Coordinates of C-alpha atoms and ligand atoms in Angstrom, one line a residue:
M3 CA -186.9 139.9 6.2
R4 CA -184.6 139.1 9.3
V5 CA -183.4 140.8 12.7
A6 CA -180.3 139.7 14.4
R7 CA -177.3 140.5 16.4
V8 CA -174.3 140.9 13.8
R9 CA -171.0 141.4 13.3
M10 CA -169.9 143.9 10.7
R11 CA -167.2 141.5 9.0
M12 CA -170.2 139.2 7.4
R13 CA -169.9 141.9 4.3
K14 CA -173.3 140.4 3.2
P15 CA -176.3 142.3 5.0
V16 CA -178.3 140.3 7.6
G17 CA -181.5 139.3 5.8
S18 CA -180.4 139.1 2.4
E19 CA -179.9 135.0 2.9
G20 CA -183.0 133.3 2.4
R21 CA -185.1 136.3 2.5
Q22 CA -189.1 134.4 3.0
E23 CA -192.7 136.2 1.7
R24 CA -194.7 136.5 4.6
G25 CA -197.5 136.8 2.9
G26 CA -198.6 139.6 0.4
R27 CA -197.6 139.1 -3.2
A28 CA -194.7 137.5 -4.6
G29 CA -192.2 140.3 -5.4
A30 CA -193.3 143.3 -3.5
G31 CA -190.0 143.6 -2.1
A32 CA -189.4 144.9 1.7
V33 CA -189.3 148.6 3.0
V34 CA -187.9 149.2 6.3
V35 CA -189.7 152.4 8.0
V36 CA -187.4 154.5 10.9
G37 CA -190.0 156.0 13.1
A38 CA -193.7 154.5 14.3
G39 CA -195.4 158.3 14.3
P40 CA -198.0 159.5 12.0
A41 CA -196.1 159.4 9.1
G42 CA -194.3 155.9 9.5
V43 CA -197.2 153.7 10.5
A44 CA -199.7 155.8 7.7
A45 CA -196.6 154.6 5.4
A46 CA -196.5 150.9 6.7
V47 CA -199.8 150.0 6.5
C48 CA -200.4 151.3 2.7
A49 CA -197.6 150.2 1.9
A50 CA -198.2 146.3 3.1
D51 CA -202.4 147.2 1.8
Q52 CA -200.4 146.6 -1.3
G53 CA -197.9 143.3 -0.9
V54 CA -194.8 145.1 0.6
R55 CA -193.7 143.7 3.2
V56 CA -193.0 146.2 5.6
V57 CA -189.9 146.0 9.2
L58 CA -191.4 149.0 11.1
V59 CA -188.0 150.2 13.6
D60 CA -188.7 153.0 16.4
S61 CA -187.2 153.7 19.6
A62 CA -190.1 154.3 21.6
V63 CA -191.8 151.6 23.6
R64 CA -195.4 152.0 21.2
A65 CA -196.1 153.0 18.4
G66 CA -197.7 156.6 18.1
G67 CA -194.6 159.1 18.0
Q68 CA -194.8 162.4 19.7
F69 CA -198.8 163.5 18.7
Y70 CA -200.2 159.8 19.6
R71 CA -197.4 158.8 22.2
Q72 CA -199.2 156.6 25.2
P73 CA -198.3 154.9 28.5
D74 CA -196.7 151.8 28.6
A75 CA -199.4 149.3 27.9
R76 CA -198.8 147.0 31.2
W77 CA -199.6 150.9 32.8
G78 CA -203.1 149.8 32.3
A79 CA -204.4 153.4 31.3
R80 CA -208.0 153.3 31.0
R81 CA -208.9 156.6 28.8
P82 CA -205.5 157.5 26.9
Q83 CA -207.7 159.1 24.7
V84 CA -208.2 161.9 26.8
L85 CA -205.0 163.1 25.8
H86 CA -205.2 163.2 22.7
H87 CA -206.7 165.0 20.0
G88 CA -207.3 162.9 16.7
W89 CA -207.7 159.8 18.6
R90 CA -210.3 158.3 16.1
T91 CA -208.0 158.6 13.3
W92 CA -205.2 156.9 15.5
Q93 CA -207.0 153.7 16.4
R94 CA -208.1 153.5 12.8
L95 CA -205.1 153.1 11.3
T96 CA -203.4 151.0 14.0
A97 CA -206.7 148.9 13.7
R98 CA -204.8 148.6 9.8
L99 CA -201.3 148.2 11.5
D100 CA -202.9 145.7 13.7
A101 CA -204.1 143.2 11.6
H102 CA -201.0 143.7 9.4
L103 CA -199.1 142.9 12.6
A104 CA -201.2 139.2 12.9
D105 CA -200.3 138.3 8.8
G106 CA -197.0 139.4 9.5
Q107 CA -197.0 141.9 6.8
V108 CA -195.3 144.2 9.1
T109 CA -192.5 143.2 11.7
H110 CA -192.3 146.3 14.6
L111 CA -189.1 146.2 16.1
A112 CA -189.9 148.5 19.3
E113 CA -187.4 150.2 21.8
R114 CA -184.9 149.9 19.0
H115 CA -182.6 153.3 18.3
V116 CA -181.3 153.6 14.7
W117 CA -177.6 155.1 14.7
F118 CA -176.6 154.6 10.6
V119 CA -178.4 153.7 7.0
E120 CA -175.8 152.0 4.7
R121 CA -176.8 150.9 1.6
A122 CA -175.6 147.1 1.0
G123 CA -172.7 146.3 -1.2
G124 CA -175.2 145.2 -3.9
D125 CA -178.5 146.5 -3.7
G126 CA -180.8 147.8 -1.1
F127 CA -179.8 149.2 2.4
V128 CA -178.9 148.0 6.0
V129 CA -180.1 149.9 8.9
H130 CA -178.2 149.9 12.1
A131 CA -180.1 150.3 15.2
L132 CA -179.0 149.8 19.1
G133 CA -182.0 147.5 21.0
G134 CA -182.0 146.8 24.8
S135 CA -182.6 148.6 27.9
G136 CA -178.7 150.4 28.1
Q137 CA -179.2 150.8 23.9
D138 CA -176.0 148.6 23.7
R139 CA -177.2 145.5 21.6
P140 CA -176.1 146.1 18.2
E141 CA -179.2 145.0 15.8
T142 CA -179.5 145.1 11.5
V143 CA -182.3 145.3 9.6
R144 CA -181.7 145.0 5.9
G145 CA -184.4 146.5 2.4
D146 CA -184.8 146.7 -0.6
A147 CA -186.1 150.7 0.6
V148 CA -185.9 153.1 3.1
L149 CA -188.8 155.6 4.4
L150 CA -187.6 157.9 7.0
A151 CA -190.6 158.9 8.8
T152 CA -188.1 160.1 12.4
G153 CA -190.2 163.5 13.4
A154 CA -188.5 166.5 15.0
Y155 CA -187.5 167.4 18.0
E156 CA -187.7 170.7 19.9
K157 CA -186.0 173.8 19.7
V158 CA -185.2 175.3 23.3
L159 CA -182.9 178.8 23.2
P160 CA -181.4 179.6 25.9
F161 CA -182.1 182.7 28.2
P162 CA -180.6 183.3 32.3
G163 CA -181.7 180.7 34.8
W164 CA -182.7 177.9 31.7
T165 CA -181.1 175.6 33.5
L166 CA -182.1 175.3 36.6
P167 CA -184.4 171.6 37.9
G168 CA -187.5 172.6 36.8
V169 CA -187.5 173.8 33.6
V170 CA -188.2 171.6 30.9
T171 CA -189.6 171.8 27.4
A172 CA -192.9 172.5 26.5
G173 CA -192.8 168.5 24.5
G174 CA -191.0 167.1 27.2
A175 CA -194.1 168.2 30.1
Q176 CA -196.3 166.7 27.7
A177 CA -194.6 163.3 27.0
M178 CA -194.2 163.0 30.5
L179 CA -197.6 163.4 30.9
K180 CA -199.1 161.5 27.4
G181 CA -195.8 158.4 28.0
G182 CA -195.9 158.5 31.8
L183 CA -199.1 160.1 33.2
V184 CA -197.4 162.1 35.4
L185 CA -197.0 166.1 35.6
P186 CA -194.0 168.1 35.9
P187 CA -192.9 168.6 39.2
G188 CA -194.0 171.3 41.5
R189 CA -197.0 172.8 41.6
T190 CA -197.5 175.6 39.5
V191 CA -196.5 175.5 36.1
V192 CA -195.7 178.3 32.8
V193 CA -195.5 177.5 29.5
A194 CA -193.8 179.8 27.7
G195 CA -192.1 180.4 24.7
T196 CA -193.7 180.6 20.9
G197 CA -195.4 178.1 18.5
P198 CA -199.0 176.1 18.0
L199 CA -197.1 173.4 20.6
L200 CA -197.7 175.5 23.7
M201 CA -201.5 175.8 23.6
P202 CA -202.1 171.7 24.1
V203 CA -199.0 172.0 25.9
A204 CA -200.8 173.9 28.4
A205 CA -204.2 172.9 27.6
G206 CA -203.3 168.9 28.9
L207 CA -201.5 169.9 31.7
A208 CA -204.1 172.4 33.2
A209 CA -207.2 169.4 32.2
A210 CA -204.5 167.0 34.0
G211 CA -204.5 168.3 37.4
A212 CA -202.4 171.0 37.1
R213 CA -202.0 174.5 38.3
V214 CA -201.3 176.8 35.0
G215 CA -199.8 179.9 36.0
A216 CA -200.1 181.3 32.2
L217 CA -199.5 180.7 29.3
I218 CA -197.1 183.4 28.0
E219 CA -196.7 183.3 23.6
S220 CA -193.9 185.6 22.7
A221 CA -195.8 186.2 18.9
G222 CA -197.9 189.5 18.8
P223 CA -201.5 189.7 19.3
G224 CA -201.1 191.8 15.7
R225 CA -198.9 188.8 14.0
L226 CA -201.7 186.2 15.9
A227 CA -204.8 188.0 14.0
W228 CA -202.5 188.1 10.8
G229 CA -202.5 184.7 11.2
A230 CA -206.0 183.9 12.1
A231 CA -207.5 185.8 9.5
K232 CA -205.1 183.8 6.7
V233 CA -206.5 180.8 8.0
A234 CA -209.6 181.1 7.5
G235 CA -209.7 178.8 5.0
H236 CA -208.9 176.3 7.1
P237 CA -211.8 175.9 9.6
A238 CA -211.1 172.6 10.9
K239 CA -207.5 174.0 11.9
L240 CA -209.4 177.5 13.2
A241 CA -211.8 175.4 15.6
E242 CA -208.9 173.1 16.6
G243 CA -206.9 176.3 18.0
A244 CA -210.6 177.9 19.3
R245 CA -211.5 174.7 21.6
Y246 CA -207.3 175.1 23.3
A247 CA -208.3 178.5 23.9
A248 CA -212.0 177.9 25.4
A249 CA -210.4 175.4 27.9
L250 CA -207.6 177.9 28.7
V251 CA -209.8 180.1 29.3
W252 CA -212.3 177.2 31.5
R253 CA -209.3 176.7 33.3
G254 CA -208.5 180.1 34.4
V255 CA -205.2 180.1 32.9
P256 CA -203.8 183.4 32.3
V257 CA -202.2 184.0 28.6
R258 CA -200.2 186.7 27.4
T259 CA -199.2 187.0 23.6
G260 CA -196.4 189.0 22.8
H261 CA -194.5 188.8 26.3
A262 CA -191.4 186.4 27.0
V263 CA -190.3 184.8 29.8
V264 CA -186.6 186.8 30.2
A265 CA -185.5 184.9 33.5
A266 CA -186.0 182.0 35.4
H267 CA -185.1 182.2 38.8
G268 CA -184.4 180.1 41.8
S269 CA -181.3 179.0 44.3
V270 CA -181.7 175.1 43.9
R271 CA -184.7 174.9 41.7
L272 CA -186.8 177.2 39.7
E273 CA -188.9 179.5 42.3
A274 CA -190.0 182.3 40.2
V275 CA -189.9 183.5 36.3
T276 CA -189.3 186.9 35.1
V277 CA -192.1 187.7 32.2
A278 CA -191.5 191.0 30.0
A279 CA -193.3 192.3 27.0
L280 CA -191.9 193.6 23.6
D281 CA -191.7 195.4 21.2
A282 CA -192.4 195.4 17.7
E283 CA -188.4 194.5 17.1
G284 CA -188.5 191.5 19.5
R285 CA -186.9 193.9 22.9
V286 CA -188.2 193.7 26.1
R287 CA -190.3 196.9 26.7
A288 CA -188.9 198.9 29.6
G289 CA -190.5 199.1 33.0
T290 CA -192.9 195.5 31.9
G291 CA -190.8 193.1 33.9
R292 CA -192.7 190.7 36.1
R293 CA -192.3 188.1 38.4
I294 CA -194.7 185.1 38.5
A295 CA -194.3 182.3 41.2
C296 CA -193.7 179.0 39.4
D297 CA -191.9 175.7 40.2
A298 CA -192.1 174.3 36.5
L299 CA -191.4 175.9 33.8
A300 CA -192.7 174.4 30.0
V301 CA -190.5 176.1 27.4
G302 CA -189.9 175.8 23.9
H303 CA -189.9 177.7 20.3
G304 CA -190.3 175.8 18.0
L305 CA -189.7 172.2 16.2
L306 CA -186.5 170.8 14.6
P307 CA -186.7 168.0 11.9
H308 CA -184.7 164.8 12.5
T309 CA -182.6 165.3 9.4
G310 CA -179.4 163.2 10.7
L311 CA -180.0 159.9 9.5
A312 CA -180.5 161.4 5.7
G313 CA -177.4 163.6 6.7
A314 CA -175.3 160.9 6.6
L315 CA -176.5 158.9 3.7
G316 CA -175.9 162.0 1.7
C317 CA -179.8 163.3 1.2
R318 CA -180.1 166.6 0.4
I319 CA -181.7 168.5 3.7
E320 CA -182.7 172.0 2.7
E321 CA -185.3 174.8 3.5
T322 CA -188.7 173.7 2.6
A323 CA -191.2 176.1 1.1
Y324 CA -193.5 176.2 4.1
G325 CA -190.4 177.3 6.6
G326 CA -187.7 176.0 8.7
W327 CA -185.5 172.8 7.1
G328 CA -186.1 169.3 6.1
V329 CA -184.9 166.6 3.7
A330 CA -185.2 167.4 0.3
V331 CA -188.2 164.9 -1.2
D332 CA -190.0 164.8 -4.7
G333 CA -194.2 164.9 -4.8
E334 CA -193.9 161.2 -4.0
Q335 CA -191.8 161.5 -1.3
R336 CA -188.5 160.1 -2.9
T337 CA -185.4 162.2 -2.0
D338 CA -182.7 162.7 -4.1
L339 CA -180.8 159.5 -3.2
P340 CA -182.6 156.5 -5.0
G341 CA -184.4 153.9 -3.0
V342 CA -184.8 156.5 0.1
W343 CA -188.1 158.2 1.1
A344 CA -188.8 160.8 3.8
A345 CA -192.2 161.4 5.3
G346 CA -193.8 163.7 8.0
E347 CA -191.8 166.1 10.1
A348 CA -188.3 164.3 8.7
S349 CA -189.6 166.8 5.6
G350 CA -190.5 169.8 6.9
V351 CA -192.4 170.7 10.4
G352 CA -196.0 171.2 9.5
G353 CA -198.3 169.0 11.9
A354 CA -199.8 165.5 12.6
E355 CA -202.5 164.8 9.8
L356 CA -199.9 166.6 7.0
A357 CA -197.6 164.0 7.9
L358 CA -200.2 161.2 7.5
A359 CA -201.2 162.3 4.1
E360 CA -197.7 162.6 3.5
G361 CA -197.0 159.1 4.7
E362 CA -200.0 157.8 2.7
I363 CA -198.3 158.9 -0.7
A364 CA -195.0 157.7 0.7
G365 CA -195.8 154.7 1.1
R366 CA -197.8 153.8 -1.9
S367 CA -195.0 155.4 -3.8
I368 CA -193.0 152.3 -2.6
A369 CA -195.4 149.6 -2.8
A370 CA -195.7 150.6 -7.0
R371 CA -191.5 151.6 -7.1
L372 CA -190.5 147.9 -5.2
R373 CA -192.5 146.8 -8.7
G374 CA -191.2 149.3 -11.0
R375 CA -194.5 150.9 -11.8
E376 CA -195.6 154.5 -11.5
P377 CA -197.8 155.8 -8.4
D378 CA -201.4 155.4 -9.0
R379 CA -201.7 159.0 -8.9
R380 CA -205.3 158.7 -8.7
G381 CA -205.3 156.9 -5.4
C382 CA -202.8 159.2 -3.6
A383 CA -205.2 162.1 -5.2
A384 CA -207.0 162.8 -1.7
A385 CA -203.5 162.6 0.1
A386 CA -202.0 165.3 -2.2
G387 CA -204.8 167.5 -2.1
T388 CA -204.6 167.3 1.7
R389 CA -200.9 168.0 1.8
A390 CA -201.0 170.7 -0.7
G391 CA -203.3 172.3 1.6
L392 CA -201.6 171.8 5.0
R393 CA -198.2 172.8 3.6
A394 CA -199.9 175.9 2.5
F395 CA -201.5 176.2 6.2
A396 CA -198.1 175.1 7.5
R397 CA -196.9 178.3 5.7
V398 CA -198.7 180.9 7.7
I399 CA -197.7 179.6 11.1
D400 CA -194.3 179.7 9.9
G401 CA -195.6 183.4 9.5
V402 CA -196.8 183.8 12.9
Y403 CA -194.6 181.6 15.4
G404 CA -190.4 182.6 15.5
P405 CA -188.1 183.7 18.6
P406 CA -188.7 187.3 18.9
A407 CA -186.2 188.6 16.5
Q408 CA -183.7 189.8 19.0
W409 CA -183.8 186.8 21.7
A410 CA -179.6 186.8 22.0
E411 CA -179.6 189.9 23.4
R412 CA -181.4 188.8 26.7
V413 CA -178.7 186.1 27.0
G414 CA -176.3 187.3 30.2
D415 CA -172.2 186.5 29.4
D416 CA -172.9 184.0 32.7
T417 CA -175.8 181.8 31.3
V418 CA -175.0 178.7 30.0
V419 CA -175.6 177.8 26.0
C420 CA -173.9 174.5 25.3
R421 CA -174.8 172.5 28.4
C422 CA -173.4 169.6 27.9
E423 CA -169.8 172.0 28.1
E424 CA -171.0 174.2 30.2
V425 CA -170.1 176.9 27.8
P426 CA -170.7 180.1 28.8
A427 CA -172.2 182.9 26.6
S428 CA -169.2 185.1 27.2
A429 CA -166.9 182.9 25.6
V430 CA -169.0 182.2 22.6
R431 CA -168.9 185.9 22.1
S432 CA -165.3 186.2 23.0
A433 CA -164.6 183.7 19.5
V434 CA -166.4 186.5 17.7
A435 CA -165.0 189.1 19.2
G436 CA -161.5 188.1 20.0
L437 CA -161.1 185.2 17.8
G438 CA -162.3 186.1 14.3
A439 CA -165.0 183.0 14.9
T440 CA -167.2 183.6 11.8
D441 CA -169.5 179.9 12.0
L442 CA -170.4 177.6 13.9
R443 CA -167.8 175.4 13.7
S444 CA -165.3 177.8 14.0
V445 CA -167.0 178.9 17.5
K446 CA -167.6 175.1 18.4
L447 CA -163.3 174.6 18.0
L448 CA -162.7 177.3 20.2
T449 CA -165.1 176.9 22.9
R450 CA -166.0 173.2 22.6
A451 CA -169.9 174.3 22.3
G452 CA -171.3 171.6 20.5
M453 CA -169.0 168.8 21.3
G454 CA -170.5 167.1 23.8
W455 CA -173.1 164.6 24.1
C456 CA -175.5 166.0 21.8
Q457 CA -172.9 167.0 19.8
G458 CA -175.2 170.2 18.9
R459 CA -178.6 169.2 18.3
V460 CA -179.7 170.6 21.4
C461 CA -177.6 173.7 21.6
A462 CA -176.3 174.8 18.2
P463 CA -179.2 177.0 16.9
G464 CA -178.7 178.9 20.6
V465 CA -174.9 178.7 19.8
A466 CA -175.6 180.4 16.9
G467 CA -178.0 182.7 17.4
V468 CA -175.6 184.1 20.6
A469 CA -172.7 184.1 18.0
G470 CA -174.6 185.7 15.5
C471 CA -173.5 183.3 12.6
A472 CA -175.9 180.7 10.5
W473 CA -177.1 177.9 11.6
S474 CA -178.6 175.0 9.4
P475 CA -178.8 170.9 10.4
A476 CA -175.1 169.4 10.6
S477 CA -173.9 166.4 9.2
R478 CA -173.1 163.8 11.3
V479 CA -172.3 160.1 10.3
L480 CA -174.1 158.8 13.9
A481 CA -177.1 159.7 14.6
Q482 CA -176.9 159.3 18.0
P483 CA -174.1 158.2 20.2
V484 CA -172.6 154.4 19.7
P485 CA -171.3 152.6 22.4
L486 CA -167.3 152.2 21.2
A487 CA -167.5 148.5 21.5
V488 CA -170.6 148.4 19.2
L489 CA -168.1 150.5 16.7
A490 CA -165.2 148.1 17.1
R491 CA -167.1 144.9 16.4
E492 CA -169.0 145.9 14.0
E493 CA -164.9 145.8 12.5
G494 CA -164.8 143.0 13.4
A495 CA -162.5 143.9 15.6
A496 CA -163.8 142.1 18.6
P497 CA -163.7 138.3 19.4
Ligands
FAD26 C1 -192.2 166.8 21.5 C2 -193.4 167.5 20.9 C3 -194.3 167.7 21.5 C4 -195.8 167.2 19.7 N1 -196.5 167.7 21.0 C5 -197.8 167.7 20.1 C6 -199.1 168.5 20.1 O1 -199.4 168.4 21.4 N2 -199.5 168.5 18.9 C7 -199.8 168.6 17.6 O2 -200.1 168.7 17.0 N3 -197.9 168.2 17.4 C8 -198.1 168.0 17.9 N4 -196.3 167.7 18.0 C9 -196.0 168.2 16.7 C10 -196.4 166.4 16.0 O3 -195.3 165.3 16.3 C11 -196.3 165.9 14.1 O4 -196.6 166.9 13.5 C12 -196.3 164.3 14.2 O5 -196.0 163.8 15.5 C13 -195.4 164.4 13.4 O6 -195.2 162.9 13.0 P1 -194.2 162.1 12.6 O7 -194.2 160.6 12.0 O8 -193.3 162.8 11.3 O9 -193.2 162.2 13.2 P2 -193.5 161.5 14.9 O10 -194.7 161.7 15.4 O11 -192.2 162.6 15.8 O12 -192.8 160.2 15.0 C14 -191.2 160.1 14.6 C15 -191.1 158.8 15.5 O13 -189.2 158.2 15.1 C16 -188.8 158.0 16.3 N5 -187.7 158.0 15.8 C17 -186.8 159.7 15.2 N6 -185.4 159.0 15.0 C18 -185.6 157.7 15.5 C19 -184.2 156.6 15.6 N7 -182.8 157.4 14.9 N8 -184.3 155.3 15.8 C20 -185.5 155.0 15.9 N9 -186.5 155.5 15.9 C21 -186.5 157.0 15.9 C22 -189.8 158.3 17.4 O14 -189.1 158.0 18.6 C23 -191.1 158.5 16.7 O15 -191.9 158.0 17.4 C24 -195.5 167.6 18.9 C25 -194.3 167.7 18.4 C26 -192.8 167.4 19.7 C27 -191.5 167.1 18.9

């Protein structure tokens, strides 16, 4: 398998000529794995163990994905493990990955952003990526099969003041810490929103020396108690939650459940937030607003799967049985498109351990199917059992957390809801009330909300909430912005 700059005029997929077996059993085929998080790495090593050649393509500098995000090796972090949970699992996995990198069975293409995957003329797939510091160097990789292990990204809903400097996403704050070894700028940070991510973020920031003014979770105590009772059969998960809770108590971080940040304040940058108690409908309880001085706010409202590449390929995207959306997969993690697998949070949000189990199942399935065989059911049994248990756990978690039902009522008319195009909530409301828009597409055409750089990836759930219309993952041809020069070259227009 070769990687090269291409001109798409060459209709023959790169790598199809002179493909060499680099170790492993002849005829085992080759898979391109997009995403080197827990799912992608687990799949890559399992497939490589069985003699499949693997090209692991990832946009980050190092393998690890969101959960095992690490600083650049050149920074010489002596104890990166202190920022991680489940580090030994990752060490075992990376030892296997390193062995396969050394024997040439796996090639890791870091800092490559995949923008499109297409079926090759005859068989197999061509994966189009951008490399280089400006993400403008086109590369393609050819494989007989593709695994989409692209993970998830954060959902952030608008509220008054959310665009102020100093407001970051919860995962963004964590990424700054894990990947950059820095804290969000400021002296006091408030962590807010909803979801199981908030506890590790607040605990991690506090352990790294930040003053965490409060953790504000909108799920109420009743919901949390219901969830705790439901997950009694998952003692390891309960223990993990208890450890984070104990760490917050130990560091003196006040935790408010059933509360929300209803506004962020500041003239030039964030200076304070208003926090209020919510009723059972998710509305603010009158007279409960309280101002907390802070200069950083880390906020998140859950995760959304990266389904862009799968959608462009034509894979079915659907609501999963355990909450939220994902690429539809069968028991082997195969999508409905022959030759394309999906694993980890791309196929449904459920945590890093679930991603590892799904990655293992996908890797084994790919290895078997590329040889025209059925996967060894017994070999997959342990991972399949883990997957079933963790999906049941994810279903409970989905029932506990979620943005308060009436969150959109608190978005003031002058609050910007689409940051790229600077569209205020008033414009969205007028499109609905005055111009008759009933769906997200009409709102976009009438207001430009979602037409900017992010193409709605960030703002669409918020715009849909304010408009009162349904949201589902959009299907776009390009998974990320691509320079026109690259597209022109792909057509062979440029010399
Ligand atoms: C911001 C954030 C923070 C999180 N923090 C925690 C936490 O603290 N604790 C916890 O339990 N769970 C956390 N999670 C959830 C956790 O990350 C996942 O459960 C787990 O990492 C999922 O593994 P994955 O392999 O499916 O995806 P990921 O770990 O997300 O890995 C996906 C990989 O694909 C790459 N990728 C995506 N699209 C492309 C593309 N087009 N081209 C090339 N590469 C691409 C990404 O760079 C990434 O490396 C977090 C999730 C997010 C989004």
